[in-house]
Amino acid sequence: MALYAQASHKREVIKAREYQIRPNTGQDQTVALQKVIRKIQAINHPVTLVFEPGQYDFYYKTATQAPYYISNTSGKEELDTEVKTIAILLKDIKGLTIEGNGALFMLHGKMTSLVADNCRDLTIHNLQFDYARPTMSEFTLTAVTNDYIDVKVNPDSWYRIKDSILYWYGENWDGEKTPPRLFTCVYTPVDSALHFVNAGWKRLTQAKRAAEIGENKVRFYQNKHTGDKLGGAVGDVYTVRDITRDEVGLFLLQSKNIRLDNVQMHFMHGLGIVSQFCTNLHFNHLRCAPRSQTDRICASTADMAHFSGCNGKITVENSFLAAHMMIRSISMVPI
């Protein structure tokens, strides 16, 4: 008979280091963590998985591939598959506490950071998630003239210039090879507001030409034949994203008694934290914002927290869910 339900059963502590999961190595920790998770799945009593402080790297090539249908994301009318690329998959697990001790989980490639599927009594504590190359590209206007505009590209926004056209790319996506559906917003410091810009990136792609004028510095020359003048004010920050929601930040599915405590989501692709058909959720000291040292302004391409078909008690407290998100801080869809 399973002993999990007995309150007297001692909680087991598993240290990630003992399973060759070590911080600050730059090496892929995905496979090693998957092995630990499989071990935890077979345990019938509460477990605390402890990480040391530091950065742990997770790469898309070794991530789990699994189909998930997620509320308010891109369906088959936009994609030919529902398969998600998942850095950490927690499935059918009870009584797990993940103690991050402030660790940073760095994702390499477009993927969902963590999925909790049919989990019970799960706590994630003191943990950060970020992208090495966010799918949101950002640049700041440094000069605006009648003949050109100059921009400073955020170092996390990788690009190449080919045949005088600027293309964005990442670790498992390339805007040159697979042209994305790009959408542009502009953050204006004068009023601390984020504005939707119709055809904003299209105007830049129709510039007469783009040229690199320094490290992460690009000049777009005005194309007077298009009729669309490149404009804005010095200091404005452009954000450019693919509107396809093929992944999310964190996905909770058919799970109960889930607690996120002092969790920081520094970037989430597609949609933010999605809770679907879950019961009793408690988000405390949740922070959705870029790390200050990155100088980025956006932490999500859409809603920070999305609840769909959930019940029981849902609590979000002592949290910061802004950081110039593209749509809403919190959205809820009833059963």
Tab-separated table of C-alpha atoms in Angstrom:
chain	number	residue	atom	x	y	z
A	1	MET	CA	0.000	0.000	0.000
A	2	ALA	CA	1.399	3.421	-0.928
A	3	LEU	CA	2.732	5.407	2.003
A	4	TYR	CA	2.478	8.807	0.299
A	5	ALA	CA	-0.725	9.824	2.065
A	6	GLN	CA	0.661	9.159	5.538
A	7	ALA	CA	1.706	12.453	7.104
A	8	SER	CA	4.314	10.719	9.260
A	9	HIS	CA	6.353	9.618	6.254
A	10	LYS	CA	9.637	11.517	6.103
A	11	ARG	CA	10.307	13.775	3.126
A	12	GLU	CA	13.235	12.589	1.025
A	13	VAL	CA	15.807	15.148	-0.104
A	14	ILE	CA	17.496	14.646	-3.476
A	15	LYS	CA	20.413	16.904	-4.360
A	16	ALA	CA	20.764	17.639	-8.060
A	17	ARG	CA	24.572	17.723	-7.786
A	18	GLU	CA	24.622	14.075	-6.765
A	19	TYR	CA	23.177	13.266	-10.199
A	20	GLN	CA	25.807	15.240	-12.113
A	21	ILE	CA	23.549	18.290	-12.459
A	22	ARG	CA	25.944	21.157	-11.818
A	23	PRO	CA	25.653	24.906	-12.350
A	24	ASN	CA	27.827	27.251	-14.380
A	25	THR	CA	29.298	24.582	-16.639
A	26	GLY	CA	27.660	25.733	-19.883
A	27	GLN	CA	26.861	22.086	-20.534
A	28	ASP	CA	23.390	20.750	-21.308
A	29	GLN	CA	21.684	19.566	-18.103
A	30	THR	CA	18.492	18.340	-19.792
A	31	VAL	CA	19.167	14.603	-19.988
A	32	ALA	CA	20.562	14.397	-16.453
A	33	LEU	CA	17.502	16.153	-15.044
A	34	GLN	CA	15.171	13.885	-17.017
A	35	LYS	CA	16.783	10.888	-15.300
A	36	VAL	CA	16.197	12.398	-11.859
A	37	ILE	CA	12.572	13.128	-12.711
A	38	ARG	CA	12.012	9.507	-13.740
A	39	LYS	CA	13.426	8.434	-10.375
A	40	ILE	CA	11.063	10.811	-8.558
A	41	GLN	CA	8.079	9.472	-10.506
A	42	ALA	CA	8.681	6.042	-8.960
A	43	ILE	CA	8.797	7.331	-5.374
A	44	ASN	CA	5.617	7.099	-3.294
A	45	HIS	CA	6.485	9.676	-0.659
A	46	PRO	CA	7.228	13.436	-0.686
A	47	VAL	CA	10.491	14.544	-2.274
A	48	THR	CA	12.443	17.802	-2.286
A	49	LEU	CA	14.761	18.254	-5.264
A	50	VAL	CA	17.476	20.760	-4.351
A	51	PHE	CA	19.566	22.793	-6.790
A	52	GLU	CA	22.630	24.831	-5.942
A	53	PRO	CA	22.682	28.523	-6.913
A	54	GLY	CA	23.999	29.326	-10.378
A	55	GLN	CA	23.048	28.905	-14.037
A	56	TYR	CA	21.835	25.618	-15.509
A	57	ASP	CA	21.605	25.328	-19.298
A	58	PHE	CA	18.884	23.432	-21.175
A	59	TYR	CA	19.065	22.867	-24.939
A	60	TYR	CA	16.235	22.216	-27.372
A	61	LYS	CA	18.004	19.285	-29.066
A	62	THR	CA	17.644	17.087	-25.961
A	63	ALA	CA	14.336	18.513	-24.722
A	64	THR	CA	11.202	16.365	-24.482
A	65	GLN	CA	8.845	16.373	-27.472
A	66	ALA	CA	5.205	15.826	-26.483
A	67	PRO	CA	1.800	16.846	-27.886
A	68	TYR	CA	-0.232	19.288	-25.799
A	69	TYR	CA	-3.334	21.270	-26.671
A	70	ILE	CA	-3.014	24.577	-24.868
A	71	SER	CA	-5.698	27.214	-24.441
A	72	ASN	CA	-5.377	30.435	-26.446
A	73	THR	CA	-2.386	29.247	-28.463
A	74	SER	CA	-1.854	28.486	-32.134
A	75	GLY	CA	-3.801	25.489	-33.438
A	76	LYS	CA	-3.686	23.410	-36.588
A	77	GLU	CA	-4.916	26.315	-38.669
A	78	GLU	CA	-1.484	27.861	-38.042
A	79	LEU	CA	0.706	24.849	-37.245
A	80	ASP	CA	1.012	21.351	-38.652
A	81	THR	CA	1.635	19.845	-35.207
A	82	GLU	CA	0.625	20.225	-31.559
A	83	VAL	CA	3.969	18.861	-30.362
A	84	LYS	CA	5.722	21.090	-27.852
A	85	THR	CA	9.414	21.250	-27.058
A	86	ILE	CA	9.659	21.005	-23.266
A	87	ALA	CA	12.753	21.636	-21.172
A	88	ILE	CA	11.321	20.051	-17.988
A	89	LEU	CA	8.346	17.664	-18.012
A	90	LEU	CA	6.785	16.711	-14.667
A	91	LYS	CA	4.103	14.081	-15.226
A	92	ASP	CA	2.064	12.077	-12.690
A	93	ILE	CA	4.129	13.292	-9.726
A	94	LYS	CA	2.870	13.814	-6.166
A	95	GLY	CA	4.422	15.727	-3.304
A	96	LEU	CA	7.397	17.253	-5.118
A	97	THR	CA	9.079	20.450	-3.966
A	98	ILE	CA	11.718	21.968	-6.232
A	99	GLU	CA	14.070	24.175	-4.224
A	100	GLY	CA	16.008	26.317	-6.658
A	101	ASN	CA	17.988	28.442	-4.187
A	102	GLY	CA	17.813	31.257	-6.727
A	103	ALA	CA	19.156	29.146	-9.601
A	104	LEU	CA	18.709	30.378	-13.173
A	105	PHE	CA	17.467	27.850	-15.743
A	106	MET	CA	18.649	29.156	-19.111
A	107	LEU	CA	16.797	27.870	-22.173
A	108	HIS	CA	18.624	27.529	-25.481
A	109	GLY	CA	16.088	27.464	-28.307
A	110	LYS	CA	12.387	28.169	-28.534
A	111	MET	CA	10.574	25.898	-26.058
A	112	THR	CA	8.284	25.639	-23.053
A	113	SER	CA	10.287	25.907	-19.853
A	114	LEU	CA	8.268	23.496	-17.685
A	115	VAL	CA	5.108	21.389	-17.923
A	116	ALA	CA	3.338	19.956	-14.860
A	117	ASP	CA	0.872	17.336	-16.132
A	118	ASN	CA	-1.419	15.567	-13.646
A	119	CYS	CA	0.691	16.571	-10.658
A	120	ARG	CA	-0.443	16.932	-7.041
A	121	ASP	CA	1.000	19.006	-4.206
A	122	LEU	CA	3.758	20.540	-6.313
A	123	THR	CA	5.812	23.504	-5.090
A	124	ILE	CA	8.416	25.365	-7.135
A	125	HIS	CA	10.483	27.663	-4.937
A	126	ASN	CA	13.247	30.201	-5.584
A	127	LEU	CA	13.768	29.491	-9.277
A	128	GLN	CA	14.352	31.656	-12.363
A	129	PHE	CA	13.759	30.921	-16.056
A	130	ASP	CA	15.144	32.832	-19.028
A	131	TYR	CA	16.066	32.488	-22.711
A	132	ALA	CA	19.642	32.847	-23.926
A	133	ARG	CA	18.068	34.300	-27.075
A	134	PRO	CA	14.504	35.500	-26.460
A	135	THR	CA	12.212	35.266	-29.467
A	136	MET	CA	11.366	38.923	-28.870
A	137	SER	CA	13.882	41.143	-30.649
A	138	GLU	CA	14.503	44.617	-29.263
A	139	PHE	CA	16.340	47.710	-30.456
A	140	THR	CA	16.525	51.372	-29.464
A	141	LEU	CA	16.463	54.366	-31.803
A	142	THR	CA	19.656	56.382	-31.446
A	143	ALA	CA	19.277	58.786	-34.396
A	144	VAL	CA	16.336	59.839	-36.581
A	145	THR	CA	16.901	61.910	-39.741
A	146	ASN	CA	15.172	62.483	-43.051
A	147	ASP	CA	17.599	60.083	-44.726
A	148	TYR	CA	18.035	57.273	-42.191
A	149	ILE	CA	17.484	56.022	-38.670
A	150	ASP	CA	20.149	54.461	-36.478
A	151	VAL	CA	19.368	51.762	-33.935
A	152	LYS	CA	21.196	49.972	-31.133
A	153	VAL	CA	20.204	46.291	-31.088
A	154	ASN	CA	19.978	44.553	-27.723
A	155	PRO	CA	22.869	42.035	-27.510
A	156	ASP	CA	20.366	39.227	-26.812
A	157	SER	CA	18.650	39.890	-30.168
A	158	TRP	CA	20.678	38.007	-32.758
A	159	TYR	CA	20.559	39.204	-36.351
A	160	ARG	CA	22.346	39.071	-39.657
A	161	ILE	CA	22.293	41.469	-42.592
A	162	LYS	CA	22.140	39.838	-46.005
A	163	ASP	CA	21.636	41.701	-49.278
A	164	SER	CA	20.963	44.860	-47.235
A	165	ILE	CA	18.077	43.219	-45.340
A	166	LEU	CA	18.141	42.515	-41.593
A	167	TYR	CA	16.974	39.065	-40.484
A	168	TRP	CA	16.395	37.918	-36.899
A	169	TYR	CA	17.393	34.400	-35.884
A	170	GLY	CA	17.710	32.174	-32.827
A	171	GLU	CA	19.029	28.766	-31.814
A	172	ASN	CA	16.254	26.751	-33.470
A	173	TRP	CA	14.539	29.347	-35.635
A	174	ASP	CA	15.638	31.591	-38.479
A	175	GLY	CA	13.682	34.505	-39.885
A	176	GLU	CA	15.516	34.293	-43.188
A	177	LYS	CA	14.805	30.617	-43.869
A	178	THR	CA	11.273	30.585	-42.439
A	179	PRO	CA	9.844	34.099	-42.628
A	180	PRO	CA	7.808	34.673	-39.451
A	181	ARG	CA	4.678	36.769	-39.056
A	182	LEU	CA	6.257	39.681	-37.249
A	183	PHE	CA	4.412	42.163	-35.078
A	184	THR	CA	5.897	45.377	-33.755
A	185	CYS	CA	5.325	47.423	-30.624
A	186	VAL	CA	7.155	50.564	-29.577
A	187	TYR	CA	7.924	51.570	-26.012
A	188	THR	CA	8.052	55.345	-25.651
A	189	PRO	CA	9.935	56.488	-22.542
A	190	VAL	CA	8.272	59.905	-22.632
A	191	ASP	CA	4.991	58.379	-21.417
A	192	SER	CA	6.226	54.923	-20.303
A	193	ALA	CA	3.745	53.292	-22.670
A	194	LEU	CA	3.843	50.421	-25.135
A	195	HIS	CA	2.137	51.160	-28.448
A	196	PHE	CA	1.011	48.758	-31.158
A	197	VAL	CA	2.444	49.860	-34.512
A	198	ASN	CA	0.700	48.815	-37.708
A	199	ALA	CA	3.207	47.661	-40.325
A	200	GLY	CA	6.025	48.829	-38.067
A	201	TRP	CA	8.537	46.138	-39.016
A	202	LYS	CA	7.315	46.109	-42.621
A	203	ARG	CA	8.450	49.703	-42.942
A	204	LEU	CA	11.923	48.755	-41.806
A	205	THR	CA	12.132	45.780	-44.166
A	206	GLN	CA	11.144	48.127	-46.986
A	207	ALA	CA	13.936	50.518	-46.128
A	208	LYS	CA	16.273	51.264	-49.007
A	209	ARG	CA	18.892	49.193	-47.221
A	210	ALA	CA	20.182	48.203	-43.813
A	211	ALA	CA	23.860	48.461	-42.955
A	212	GLU	CA	25.898	47.627	-39.886
A	213	ILE	CA	27.711	50.697	-38.562
A	214	GLY	CA	29.173	49.189	-35.391
A	215	GLU	CA	28.757	46.368	-32.906
A	216	ASN	CA	24.997	45.790	-32.592
A	217	LYS	CA	24.455	49.093	-34.397
A	218	VAL	CA	22.417	49.261	-37.604
A	219	ARG	CA	21.433	52.065	-39.954
A	220	PHE	CA	18.202	51.830	-41.956
A	221	TYR	CA	18.190	54.156	-44.967
A	222	GLN	CA	14.905	55.787	-45.912
A	223	ASN	CA	13.244	54.447	-49.049
A	224	LYS	CA	11.467	57.476	-50.407
A	225	HIS	CA	9.664	55.408	-53.039
A	226	THR	CA	7.521	53.457	-50.541
A	227	GLY	CA	5.787	56.458	-49.040
A	228	ASP	CA	6.270	55.030	-45.528
A	229	LYS	CA	8.724	57.169	-43.621
A	230	LEU	CA	10.808	55.574	-40.910
A	231	GLY	CA	10.159	57.567	-37.787
A	232	GLY	CA	10.022	57.743	-34.042
A	233	ALA	CA	12.032	59.551	-31.416
A	234	VAL	CA	15.486	58.918	-30.059
A	235	GLY	CA	15.148	56.592	-27.080
A	236	ASP	CA	12.099	54.735	-28.397
A	237	VAL	CA	12.451	50.970	-28.028
A	238	TYR	CA	11.104	48.731	-30.786
A	239	THR	CA	10.029	45.196	-29.932
A	240	VAL	CA	9.545	42.679	-32.740
A	241	ARG	CA	8.002	39.235	-32.297
A	242	ASP	CA	6.517	36.354	-34.244
A	243	ILE	CA	2.808	36.202	-33.377
A	244	THR	CA	2.686	32.383	-33.658
A	245	ARG	CA	1.992	30.904	-30.208
A	246	ASP	CA	3.644	27.536	-30.681
A	247	GLU	CA	5.063	27.340	-27.130
A	248	VAL	CA	4.246	28.884	-23.747
A	249	GLY	CA	6.250	29.954	-20.735
A	250	LEU	CA	5.054	27.392	-18.207
A	251	PHE	CA	2.118	24.961	-18.532
A	252	LEU	CA	0.082	23.484	-15.670
A	253	LEU	CA	-2.405	20.833	-16.806
A	254	GLN	CA	-5.000	18.904	-14.776
A	255	SER	CA	-2.967	19.420	-11.630
A	256	LYS	CA	-3.984	20.177	-8.046
A	257	ASN	CA	-2.495	22.143	-5.161
A	258	ILE	CA	0.239	23.872	-7.133
A	259	ARG	CA	2.368	26.595	-5.597
A	260	LEU	CA	4.833	28.909	-7.342
A	261	ASP	CA	6.786	30.772	-4.676
A	262	ASN	CA	9.437	33.323	-5.588
A	263	VAL	CA	9.526	32.121	-9.189
A	264	GLN	CA	10.853	34.542	-11.793
A	265	MET	CA	9.999	34.249	-15.479
A	266	HIS	CA	12.365	36.510	-17.395
A	267	PHE	CA	11.056	35.588	-20.842
A	268	MET	CA	8.164	33.462	-22.103
A	269	HIS	CA	7.441	32.690	-25.747
A	270	GLY	CA	3.941	32.546	-27.226
A	271	LEU	CA	1.982	32.894	-23.993
A	272	GLY	CA	2.960	33.175	-20.349
A	273	ILE	CA	2.081	30.831	-17.488
A	274	VAL	CA	-0.929	28.794	-18.628
A	275	SER	CA	-3.011	26.884	-16.061
A	276	GLN	CA	-5.551	24.560	-17.670
A	277	PHE	CA	-8.146	22.437	-15.816
A	278	CYS	CA	-6.271	22.874	-12.527
A	279	THR	CA	-7.504	23.059	-8.926
A	280	ASN	CA	-6.089	25.261	-6.159
A	281	LEU	CA	-3.251	27.417	-7.441
A	282	HIS	CA	-1.142	29.758	-5.329
A	283	PHE	CA	1.324	32.132	-6.971
A	284	ASN	CA	3.265	34.144	-4.381
A	285	HIS	CA	6.107	36.549	-5.145
A	286	LEU	CA	5.861	35.642	-8.818
A	287	ARG	CA	7.858	38.051	-10.946
A	288	CYS	CA	7.542	38.263	-14.720
A	289	ALA	CA	10.180	40.732	-15.878
A	290	PRO	CA	13.507	40.654	-17.706
A	291	ARG	CA	16.676	40.405	-15.675
A	292	SER	CA	17.907	43.941	-15.057
A	293	GLN	CA	21.359	43.239	-16.492
A	294	THR	CA	19.897	42.364	-19.912
A	295	ASP	CA	18.412	45.839	-20.566
A	296	ARG	CA	15.422	44.118	-22.171
A	297	ILE	CA	11.914	45.458	-21.603
A	298	CYS	CA	9.594	42.530	-22.474
A	299	ALA	CA	9.156	39.276	-20.537
A	300	SER	CA	6.294	37.765	-22.536
A	301	THR	CA	4.808	37.977	-26.005
A	302	ALA	CA	1.246	37.779	-24.596
A	303	ASP	CA	-0.631	37.307	-21.289
A	304	MET	CA	1.627	36.799	-18.294
A	305	ALA	CA	-0.793	34.412	-16.545
A	306	HIS	CA	-3.690	32.669	-18.297
A	307	PHE	CA	-6.198	30.492	-16.410
A	308	SER	CA	-8.507	28.239	-18.437
A	309	GLY	CA	-11.162	25.965	-16.926
A	310	CYS	CA	-9.641	26.082	-13.438
A	311	ASN	CA	-11.496	25.694	-10.136
A	312	GLY	CA	-10.942	25.768	-6.400
A	313	LYS	CA	-9.002	28.711	-4.983
A	314	ILE	CA	-6.698	30.721	-7.219
A	315	THR	CA	-4.393	33.195	-5.490
A	316	VAL	CA	-1.906	35.577	-7.070
A	317	GLU	CA	-0.291	37.808	-4.449
A	318	ASN	CA	2.795	39.919	-3.831
A	319	SER	CA	3.602	39.566	-7.520
A	320	PHE	CA	4.790	41.700	-10.428
A	321	LEU	CA	3.223	40.791	-13.768
A	322	ALA	CA	3.919	43.678	-16.078
A	323	ALA	CA	7.290	44.459	-17.654
A	324	HIS	CA	5.587	45.749	-20.807
A	325	MET	CA	3.780	42.545	-21.634
A	326	MET	CA	2.088	42.558	-25.012
A	327	ILE	CA	-1.512	42.067	-23.885
A	328	ARG	CA	-2.731	41.385	-20.301
A	329	SER	CA	-1.230	40.635	-16.919
A	330	ILE	CA	-3.899	38.041	-16.045
A	331	SER	CA	-6.672	36.490	-18.139
A	332	MET	CA	-9.254	33.921	-17.065
A	333	VAL	CA	-11.466	31.638	-19.175
A	334	PRO	CA	-14.262	29.869	-17.229
A	335	ILE	CA	-15.203	26.206	-17.582
